[in-house]
PDB file of C-alpha atoms in Angstrom:
ATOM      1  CA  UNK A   1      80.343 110.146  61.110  1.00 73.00           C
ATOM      2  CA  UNK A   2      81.856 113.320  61.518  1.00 90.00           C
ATOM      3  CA  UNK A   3      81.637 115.438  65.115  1.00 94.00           C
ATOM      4  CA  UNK A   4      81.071 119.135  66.540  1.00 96.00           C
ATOM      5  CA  UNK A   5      83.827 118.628  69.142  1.00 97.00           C
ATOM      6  CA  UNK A   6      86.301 115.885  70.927  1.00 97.00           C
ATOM      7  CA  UNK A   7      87.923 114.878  73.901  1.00 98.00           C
ATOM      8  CA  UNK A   8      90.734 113.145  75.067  1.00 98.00           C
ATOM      9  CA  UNK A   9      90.559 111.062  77.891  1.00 98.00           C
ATOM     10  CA  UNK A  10      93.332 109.226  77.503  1.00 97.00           C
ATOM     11  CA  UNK A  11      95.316 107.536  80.924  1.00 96.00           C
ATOM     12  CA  UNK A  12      92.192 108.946  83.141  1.00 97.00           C
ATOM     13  CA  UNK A  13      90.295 106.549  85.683  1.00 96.00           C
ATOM     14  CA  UNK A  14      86.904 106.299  87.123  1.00 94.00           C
ATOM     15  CA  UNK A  15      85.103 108.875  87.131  1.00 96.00           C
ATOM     16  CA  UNK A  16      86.746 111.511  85.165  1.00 97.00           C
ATOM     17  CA  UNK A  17      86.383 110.109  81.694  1.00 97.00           C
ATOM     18  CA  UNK A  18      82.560 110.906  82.627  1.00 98.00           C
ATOM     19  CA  UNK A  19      82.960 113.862  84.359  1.00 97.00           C
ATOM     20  CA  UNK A  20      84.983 115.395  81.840  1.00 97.00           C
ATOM     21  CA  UNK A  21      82.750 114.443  78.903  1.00 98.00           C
ATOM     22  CA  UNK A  22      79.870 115.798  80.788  1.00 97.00           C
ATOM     23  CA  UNK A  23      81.541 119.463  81.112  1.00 97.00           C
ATOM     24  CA  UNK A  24      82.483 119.169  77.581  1.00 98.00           C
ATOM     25  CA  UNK A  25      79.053 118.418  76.568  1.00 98.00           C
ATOM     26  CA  UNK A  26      77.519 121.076  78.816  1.00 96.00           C
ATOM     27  CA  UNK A  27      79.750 123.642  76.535  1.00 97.00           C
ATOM     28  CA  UNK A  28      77.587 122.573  73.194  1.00 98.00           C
ATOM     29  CA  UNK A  29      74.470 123.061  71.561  1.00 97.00           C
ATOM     30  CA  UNK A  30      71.365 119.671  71.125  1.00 97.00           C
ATOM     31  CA  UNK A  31      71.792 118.143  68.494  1.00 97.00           C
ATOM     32  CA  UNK A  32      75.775 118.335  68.321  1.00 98.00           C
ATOM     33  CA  UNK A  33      78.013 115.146  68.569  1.00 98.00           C
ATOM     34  CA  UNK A  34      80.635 114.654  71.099  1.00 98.00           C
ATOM     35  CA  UNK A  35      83.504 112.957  70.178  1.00 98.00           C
ATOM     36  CA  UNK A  36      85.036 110.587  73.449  1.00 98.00           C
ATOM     37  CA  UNK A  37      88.553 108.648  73.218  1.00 98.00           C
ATOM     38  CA  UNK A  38      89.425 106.679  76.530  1.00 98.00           C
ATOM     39  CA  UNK A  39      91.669 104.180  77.856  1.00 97.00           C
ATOM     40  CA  UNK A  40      89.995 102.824  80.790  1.00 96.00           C
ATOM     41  CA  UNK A  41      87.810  99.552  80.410  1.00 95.00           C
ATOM     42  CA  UNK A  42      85.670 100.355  82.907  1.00 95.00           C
ATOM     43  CA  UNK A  43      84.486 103.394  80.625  1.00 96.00           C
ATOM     44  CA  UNK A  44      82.816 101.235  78.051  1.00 95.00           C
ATOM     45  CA  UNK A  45      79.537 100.664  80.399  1.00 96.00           C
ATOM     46  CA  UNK A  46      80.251 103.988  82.110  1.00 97.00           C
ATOM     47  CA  UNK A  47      80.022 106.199  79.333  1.00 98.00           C
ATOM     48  CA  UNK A  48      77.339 104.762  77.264  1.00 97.00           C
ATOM     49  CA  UNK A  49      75.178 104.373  80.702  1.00 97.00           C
ATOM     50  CA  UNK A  50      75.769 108.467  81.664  1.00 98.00           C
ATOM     51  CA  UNK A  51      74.460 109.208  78.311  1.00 97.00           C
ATOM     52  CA  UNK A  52      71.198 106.935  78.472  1.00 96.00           C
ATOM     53  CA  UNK A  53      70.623 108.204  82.041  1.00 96.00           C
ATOM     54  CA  UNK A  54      71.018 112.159  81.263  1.00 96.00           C
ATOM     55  CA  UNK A  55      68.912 112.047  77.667  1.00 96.00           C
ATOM     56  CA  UNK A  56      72.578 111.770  75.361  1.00 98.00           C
ATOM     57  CA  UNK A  57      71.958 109.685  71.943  1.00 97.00           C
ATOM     58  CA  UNK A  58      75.043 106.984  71.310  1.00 97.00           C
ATOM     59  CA  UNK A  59      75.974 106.759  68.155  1.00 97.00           C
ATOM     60  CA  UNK A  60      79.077 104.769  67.932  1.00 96.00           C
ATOM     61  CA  UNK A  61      81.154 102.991  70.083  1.00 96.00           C
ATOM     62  CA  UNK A  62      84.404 101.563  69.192  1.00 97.00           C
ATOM     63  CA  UNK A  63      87.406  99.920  70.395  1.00 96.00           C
ATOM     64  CA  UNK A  64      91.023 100.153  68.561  1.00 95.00           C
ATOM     65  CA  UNK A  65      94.366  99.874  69.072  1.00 93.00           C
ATOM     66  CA  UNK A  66      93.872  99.843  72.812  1.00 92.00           C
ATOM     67  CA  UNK A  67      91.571 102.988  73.056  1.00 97.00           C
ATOM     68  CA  UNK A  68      88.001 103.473  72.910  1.00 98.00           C
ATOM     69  CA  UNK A  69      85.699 106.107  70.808  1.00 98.00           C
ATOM     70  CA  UNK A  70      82.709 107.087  71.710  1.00 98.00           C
ATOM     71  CA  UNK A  71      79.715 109.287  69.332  1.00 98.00           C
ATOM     72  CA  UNK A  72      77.274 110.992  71.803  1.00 98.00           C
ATOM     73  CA  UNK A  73      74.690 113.360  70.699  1.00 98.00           C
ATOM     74  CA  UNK A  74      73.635 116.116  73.006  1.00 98.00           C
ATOM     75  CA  UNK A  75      69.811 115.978  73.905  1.00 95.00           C
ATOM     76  CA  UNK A  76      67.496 118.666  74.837  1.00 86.00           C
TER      77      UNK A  76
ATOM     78  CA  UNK B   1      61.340 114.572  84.774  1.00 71.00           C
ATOM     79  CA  UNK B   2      61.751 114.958  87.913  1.00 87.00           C
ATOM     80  CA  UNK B   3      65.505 114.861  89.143  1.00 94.00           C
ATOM     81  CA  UNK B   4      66.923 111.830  91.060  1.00 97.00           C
ATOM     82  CA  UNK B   5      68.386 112.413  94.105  1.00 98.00           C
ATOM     83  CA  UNK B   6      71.771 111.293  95.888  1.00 98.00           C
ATOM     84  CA  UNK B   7      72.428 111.186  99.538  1.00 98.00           C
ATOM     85  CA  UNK B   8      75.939 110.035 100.776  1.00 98.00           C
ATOM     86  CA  UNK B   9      76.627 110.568 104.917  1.00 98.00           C
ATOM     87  CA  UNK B  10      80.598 110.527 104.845  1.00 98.00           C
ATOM     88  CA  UNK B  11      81.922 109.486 108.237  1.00 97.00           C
ATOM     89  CA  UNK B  12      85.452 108.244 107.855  1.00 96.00           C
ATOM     90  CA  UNK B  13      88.811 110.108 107.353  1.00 94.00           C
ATOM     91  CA  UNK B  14      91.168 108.119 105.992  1.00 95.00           C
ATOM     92  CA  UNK B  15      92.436 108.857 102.728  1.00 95.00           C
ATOM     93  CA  UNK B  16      91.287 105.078 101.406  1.00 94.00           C
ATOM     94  CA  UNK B  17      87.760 106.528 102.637  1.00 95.00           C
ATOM     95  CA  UNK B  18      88.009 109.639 101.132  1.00 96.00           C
ATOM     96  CA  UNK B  19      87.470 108.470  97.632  1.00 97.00           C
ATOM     97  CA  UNK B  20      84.423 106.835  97.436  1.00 97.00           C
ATOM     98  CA  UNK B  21      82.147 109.479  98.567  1.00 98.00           C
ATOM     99  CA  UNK B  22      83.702 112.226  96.142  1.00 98.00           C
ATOM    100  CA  UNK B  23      83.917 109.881  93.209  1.00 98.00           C
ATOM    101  CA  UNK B  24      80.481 108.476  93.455  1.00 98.00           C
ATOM    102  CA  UNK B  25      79.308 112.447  93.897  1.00 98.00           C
ATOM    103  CA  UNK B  26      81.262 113.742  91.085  1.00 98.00           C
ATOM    104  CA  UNK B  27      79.666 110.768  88.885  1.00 98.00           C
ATOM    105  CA  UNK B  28      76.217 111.149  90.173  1.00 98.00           C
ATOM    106  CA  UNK B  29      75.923 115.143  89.581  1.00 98.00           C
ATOM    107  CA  UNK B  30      77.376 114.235  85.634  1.00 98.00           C
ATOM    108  CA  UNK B  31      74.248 111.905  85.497  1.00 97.00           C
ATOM    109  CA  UNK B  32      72.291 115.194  86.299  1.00 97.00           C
ATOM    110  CA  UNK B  33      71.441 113.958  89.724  1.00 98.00           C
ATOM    111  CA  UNK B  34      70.994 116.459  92.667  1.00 98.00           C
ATOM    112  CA  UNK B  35      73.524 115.237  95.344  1.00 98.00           C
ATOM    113  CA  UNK B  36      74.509 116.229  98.914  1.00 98.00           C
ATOM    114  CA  UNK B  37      77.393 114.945 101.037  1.00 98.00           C
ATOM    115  CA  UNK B  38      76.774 114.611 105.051  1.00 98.00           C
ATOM    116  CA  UNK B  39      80.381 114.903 106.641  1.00 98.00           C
ATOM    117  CA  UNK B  40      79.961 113.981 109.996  1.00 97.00           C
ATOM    118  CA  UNK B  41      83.156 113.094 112.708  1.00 96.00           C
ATOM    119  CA  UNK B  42      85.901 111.889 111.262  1.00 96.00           C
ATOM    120  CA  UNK B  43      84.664 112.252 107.515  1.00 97.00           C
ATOM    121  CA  UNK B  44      84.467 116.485 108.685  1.00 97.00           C
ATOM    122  CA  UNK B  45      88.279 117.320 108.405  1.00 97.00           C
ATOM    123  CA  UNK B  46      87.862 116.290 104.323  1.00 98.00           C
ATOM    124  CA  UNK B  47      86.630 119.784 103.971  1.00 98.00           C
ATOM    125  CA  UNK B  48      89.588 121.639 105.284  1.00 97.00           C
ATOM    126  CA  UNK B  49      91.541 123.443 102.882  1.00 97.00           C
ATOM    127  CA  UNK B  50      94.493 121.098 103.211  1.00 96.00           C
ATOM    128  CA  UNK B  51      93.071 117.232 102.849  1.00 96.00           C
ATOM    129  CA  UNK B  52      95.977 115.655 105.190  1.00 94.00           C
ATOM    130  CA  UNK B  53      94.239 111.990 105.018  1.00 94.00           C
ATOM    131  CA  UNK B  54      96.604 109.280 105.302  1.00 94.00           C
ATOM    132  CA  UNK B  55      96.285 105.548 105.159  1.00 92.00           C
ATOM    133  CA  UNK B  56      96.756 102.942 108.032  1.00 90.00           C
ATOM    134  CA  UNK B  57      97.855  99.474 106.521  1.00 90.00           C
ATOM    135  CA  UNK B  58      97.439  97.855 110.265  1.00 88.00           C
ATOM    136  CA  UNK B  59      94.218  98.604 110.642  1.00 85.00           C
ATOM    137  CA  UNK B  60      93.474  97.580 106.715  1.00 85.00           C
ATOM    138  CA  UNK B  61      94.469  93.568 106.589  1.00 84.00           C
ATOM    139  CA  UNK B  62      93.208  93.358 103.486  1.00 87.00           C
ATOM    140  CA  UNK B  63      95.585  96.797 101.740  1.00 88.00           C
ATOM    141  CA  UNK B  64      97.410  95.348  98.988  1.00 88.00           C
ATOM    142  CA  UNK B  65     100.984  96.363  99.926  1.00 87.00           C
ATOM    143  CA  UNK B  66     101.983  97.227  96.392  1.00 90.00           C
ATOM    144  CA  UNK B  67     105.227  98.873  95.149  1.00 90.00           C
ATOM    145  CA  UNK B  68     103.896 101.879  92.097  1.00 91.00           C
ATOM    146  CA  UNK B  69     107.439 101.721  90.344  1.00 91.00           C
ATOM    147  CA  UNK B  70     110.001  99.280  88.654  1.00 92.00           C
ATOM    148  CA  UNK B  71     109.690  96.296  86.467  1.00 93.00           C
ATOM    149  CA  UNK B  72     105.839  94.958  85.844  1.00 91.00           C
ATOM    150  CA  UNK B  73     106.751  92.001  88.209  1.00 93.00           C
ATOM    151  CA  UNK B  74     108.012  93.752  90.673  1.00 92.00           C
ATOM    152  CA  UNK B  75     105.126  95.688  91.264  1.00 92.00           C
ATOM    153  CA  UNK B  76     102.745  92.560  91.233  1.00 91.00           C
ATOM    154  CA  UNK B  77     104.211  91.942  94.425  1.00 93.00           C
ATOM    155  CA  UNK B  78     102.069  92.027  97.186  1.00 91.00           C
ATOM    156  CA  UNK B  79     104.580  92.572 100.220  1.00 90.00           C
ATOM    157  CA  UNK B  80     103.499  90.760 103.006  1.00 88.00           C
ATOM    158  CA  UNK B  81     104.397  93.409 105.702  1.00 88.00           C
ATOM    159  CA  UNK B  82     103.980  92.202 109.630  1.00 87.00           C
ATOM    160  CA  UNK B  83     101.809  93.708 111.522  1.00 85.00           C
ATOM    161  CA  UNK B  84     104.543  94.676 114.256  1.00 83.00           C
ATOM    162  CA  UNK B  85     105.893  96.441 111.538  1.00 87.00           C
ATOM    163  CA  UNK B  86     102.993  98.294 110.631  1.00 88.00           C
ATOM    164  CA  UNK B  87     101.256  99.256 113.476  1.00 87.00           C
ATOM    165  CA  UNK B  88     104.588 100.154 115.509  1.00 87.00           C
ATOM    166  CA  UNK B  89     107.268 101.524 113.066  1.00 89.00           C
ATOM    167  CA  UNK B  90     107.301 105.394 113.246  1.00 89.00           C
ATOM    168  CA  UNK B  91     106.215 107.090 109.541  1.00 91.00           C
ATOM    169  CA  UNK B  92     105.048 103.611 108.294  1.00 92.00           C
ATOM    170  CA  UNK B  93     101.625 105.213 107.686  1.00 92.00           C
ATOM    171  CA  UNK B  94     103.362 108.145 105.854  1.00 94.00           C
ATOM    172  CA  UNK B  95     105.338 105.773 103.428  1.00 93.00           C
ATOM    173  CA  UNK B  96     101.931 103.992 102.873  1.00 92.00           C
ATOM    174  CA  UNK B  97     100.057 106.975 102.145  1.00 94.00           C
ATOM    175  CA  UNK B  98     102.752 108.569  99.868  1.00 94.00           C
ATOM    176  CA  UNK B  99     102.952 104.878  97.533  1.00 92.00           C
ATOM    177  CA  UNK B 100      99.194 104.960  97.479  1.00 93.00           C
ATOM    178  CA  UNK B 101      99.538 108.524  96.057  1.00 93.00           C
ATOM    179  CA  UNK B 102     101.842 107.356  93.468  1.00 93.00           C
ATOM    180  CA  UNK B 103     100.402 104.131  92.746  1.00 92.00           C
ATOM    181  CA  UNK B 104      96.891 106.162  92.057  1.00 92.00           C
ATOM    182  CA  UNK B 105      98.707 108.781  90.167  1.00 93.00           C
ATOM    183  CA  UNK B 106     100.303 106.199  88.278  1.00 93.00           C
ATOM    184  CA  UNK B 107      96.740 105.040  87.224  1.00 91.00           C
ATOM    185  CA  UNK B 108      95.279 108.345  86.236  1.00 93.00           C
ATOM    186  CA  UNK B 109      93.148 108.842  88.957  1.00 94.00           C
ATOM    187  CA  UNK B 110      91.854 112.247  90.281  1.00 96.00           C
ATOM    188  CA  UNK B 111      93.479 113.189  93.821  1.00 96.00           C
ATOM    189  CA  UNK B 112      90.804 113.946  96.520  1.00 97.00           C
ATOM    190  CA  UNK B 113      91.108 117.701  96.549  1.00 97.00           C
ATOM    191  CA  UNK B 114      90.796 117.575  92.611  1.00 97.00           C
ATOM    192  CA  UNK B 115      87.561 115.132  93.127  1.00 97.00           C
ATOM    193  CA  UNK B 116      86.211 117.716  95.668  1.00 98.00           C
ATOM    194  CA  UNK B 117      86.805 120.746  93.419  1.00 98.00           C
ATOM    195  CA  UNK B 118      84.871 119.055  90.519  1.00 97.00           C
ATOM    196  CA  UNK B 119      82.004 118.088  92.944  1.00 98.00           C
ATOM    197  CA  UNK B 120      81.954 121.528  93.567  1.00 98.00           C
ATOM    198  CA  UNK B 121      81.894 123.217  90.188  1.00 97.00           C
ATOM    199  CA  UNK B 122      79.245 120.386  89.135  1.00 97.00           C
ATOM    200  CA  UNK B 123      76.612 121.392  92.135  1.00 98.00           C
ATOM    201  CA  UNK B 124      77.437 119.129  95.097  1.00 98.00           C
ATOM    202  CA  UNK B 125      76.098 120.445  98.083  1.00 98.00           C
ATOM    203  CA  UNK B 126      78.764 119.589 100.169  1.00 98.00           C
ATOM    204  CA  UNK B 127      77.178 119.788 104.083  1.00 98.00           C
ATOM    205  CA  UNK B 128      79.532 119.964 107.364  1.00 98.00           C
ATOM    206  CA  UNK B 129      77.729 118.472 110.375  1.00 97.00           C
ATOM    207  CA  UNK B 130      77.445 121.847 112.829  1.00 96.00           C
ATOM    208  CA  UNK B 131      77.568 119.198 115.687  1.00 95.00           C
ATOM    209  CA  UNK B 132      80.992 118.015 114.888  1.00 95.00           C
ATOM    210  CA  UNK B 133      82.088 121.292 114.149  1.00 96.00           C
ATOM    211  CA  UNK B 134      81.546 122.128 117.592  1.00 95.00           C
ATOM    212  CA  UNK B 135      82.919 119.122 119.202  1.00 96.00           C
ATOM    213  CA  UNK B 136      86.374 119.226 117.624  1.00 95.00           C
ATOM    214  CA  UNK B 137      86.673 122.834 117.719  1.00 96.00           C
ATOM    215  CA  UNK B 138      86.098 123.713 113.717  1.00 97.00           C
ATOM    216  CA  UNK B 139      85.223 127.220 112.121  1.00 96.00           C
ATOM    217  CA  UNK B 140      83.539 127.783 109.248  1.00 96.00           C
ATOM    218  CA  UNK B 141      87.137 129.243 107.959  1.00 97.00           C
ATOM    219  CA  UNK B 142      88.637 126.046 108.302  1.00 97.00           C
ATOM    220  CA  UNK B 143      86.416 124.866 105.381  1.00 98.00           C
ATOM    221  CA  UNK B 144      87.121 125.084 101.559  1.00 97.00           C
ATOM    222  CA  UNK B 145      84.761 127.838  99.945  1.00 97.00           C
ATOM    223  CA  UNK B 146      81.212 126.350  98.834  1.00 97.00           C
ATOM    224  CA  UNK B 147      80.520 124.542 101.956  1.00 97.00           C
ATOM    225  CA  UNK B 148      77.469 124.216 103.486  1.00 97.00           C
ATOM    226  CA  UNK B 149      76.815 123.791 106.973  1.00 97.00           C
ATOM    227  CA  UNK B 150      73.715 121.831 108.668  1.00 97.00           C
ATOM    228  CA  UNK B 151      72.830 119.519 111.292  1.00 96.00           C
ATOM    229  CA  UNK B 152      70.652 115.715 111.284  1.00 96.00           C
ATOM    230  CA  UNK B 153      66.986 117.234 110.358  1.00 96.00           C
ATOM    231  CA  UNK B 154      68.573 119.411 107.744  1.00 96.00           C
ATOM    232  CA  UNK B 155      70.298 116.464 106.140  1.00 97.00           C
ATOM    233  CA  UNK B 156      67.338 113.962 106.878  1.00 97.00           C
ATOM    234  CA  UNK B 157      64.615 115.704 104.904  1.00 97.00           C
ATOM    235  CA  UNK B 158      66.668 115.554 101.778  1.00 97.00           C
ATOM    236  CA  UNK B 159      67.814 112.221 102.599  1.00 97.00           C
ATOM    237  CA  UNK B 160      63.969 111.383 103.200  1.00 97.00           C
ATOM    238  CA  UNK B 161      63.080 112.206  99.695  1.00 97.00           C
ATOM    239  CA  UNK B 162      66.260 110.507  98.195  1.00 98.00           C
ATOM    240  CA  UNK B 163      66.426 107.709  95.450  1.00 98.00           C
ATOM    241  CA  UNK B 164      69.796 106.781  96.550  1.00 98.00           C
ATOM    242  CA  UNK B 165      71.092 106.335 100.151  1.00 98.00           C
ATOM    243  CA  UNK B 166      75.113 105.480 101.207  1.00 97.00           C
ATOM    244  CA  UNK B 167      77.122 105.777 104.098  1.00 95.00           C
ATOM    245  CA  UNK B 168      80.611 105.931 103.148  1.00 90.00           C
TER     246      UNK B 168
END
């Protein structure tokens, strides 16, 4: 599935991987998808649990090579 | 509807201490919550323009005493350093502080003053207990830009209405 805009949260701990992706998202319209690549483990519940709590669809979530992609769609 | 709300009373100034209340308010305000930190005695000097919290291994027993460079094994050690050594060696809290630096730099997490400016951009209402101020001799110049300043009551009746409650 192809996305509006990315970013790269690579090497970052708790909470910036959220933090970050919610700045990002703040910059783009509803209805656009928000690309998310992380390293931390501890991201995988964070980031799919700030996007149920603050109206964000998940698309996708994947893990490879080490590294972790996330789809979000920007609600209302 | 309606916005959840986040109130965090931070009382303790060491730098160990200093995380939690910024990281959970950083996180919180993402989630689109409305949050305000109470920083009250020793938790008060975290809003000075210079954050000069240190660690104290001898008054932490249970501070891994971890080394953040050389071989993997190496740093798995967990040194076990006496406690006549920590508590009584001059700059052993500096040496502490500066390997906890490293060894959370290492690990790609935030420093405190970077955690405070992002709770600031994102809407934390970041409150400085007037009472404090006054005991230990603080101005409102002292204080990073964005502050707030307020006393118990102030703090209580947002507290009162809060879905979350923590004392860091």
């Amino acid at each position: 599935m192809s996305h509006n805009d990315e970013i790269d949260c690579s090497g970052m701990s708790c909470p910036l991987p959220v933090v970050k992706s919610k700045m990002k998202i703040d910059t783009m319209n509803p209805g656009e998808v928000l690309k998310i690549i992380t390293t931390d483990p501890g991201s995988c519940k964070d980031i799919p649990a700030w996007a149920n709590r603050v109206g964000h669809e998940m698309i996708e979530e994947a893990e490879e090579n080490g590294k972790y992609y996330f789809l979000v769609k920007r609600g209302e | 509807m309606a916005k959840k709300k986040m109130a965090i009373i931070a009382a303790q100034g060491s730098l160990d201490w200093a995380y939690p209340p910024f990281i959970l308010a950083s996180t919180a305000a993402a989630m689109d919550m409305e949050v305000k930190i109470f920083f009250t005695f020793y938790g008060l000097p975290l809003l000075k323009h210079k954050i000069k919290a240190k660690v104290t291994p001898a008054a932490n027993p249970a501070m891994p005493m971890k080394m953040p460079f050389g071989p993997k094994a190496f740093q798995a050690i967990d040194w076990p350093i006496p406690h006549a050594v920590s508590g009584v060696v001059p700059g052993f809290d500096s040496l502490a502080t500066s390997l906890m630096k490293k060894q959370f730099k290492n690990k790609g997490v935030a420093t405190v003053t970077e955690l405070r400016e992002m709770c600031l951009a994102l809407g934390v209402d970041l409150i400085a207990c007037q009472m404090t101020m006054d005991v230990f001799g603080f101005e409102e110049k002292d204080f990073v830009e964005g502050v707030s300043f307020a006393g118990a009551a102030a703090f209580l009746d947002f507290a009162a209405e809060a879905d979350i409650q923590l004392m860091c």
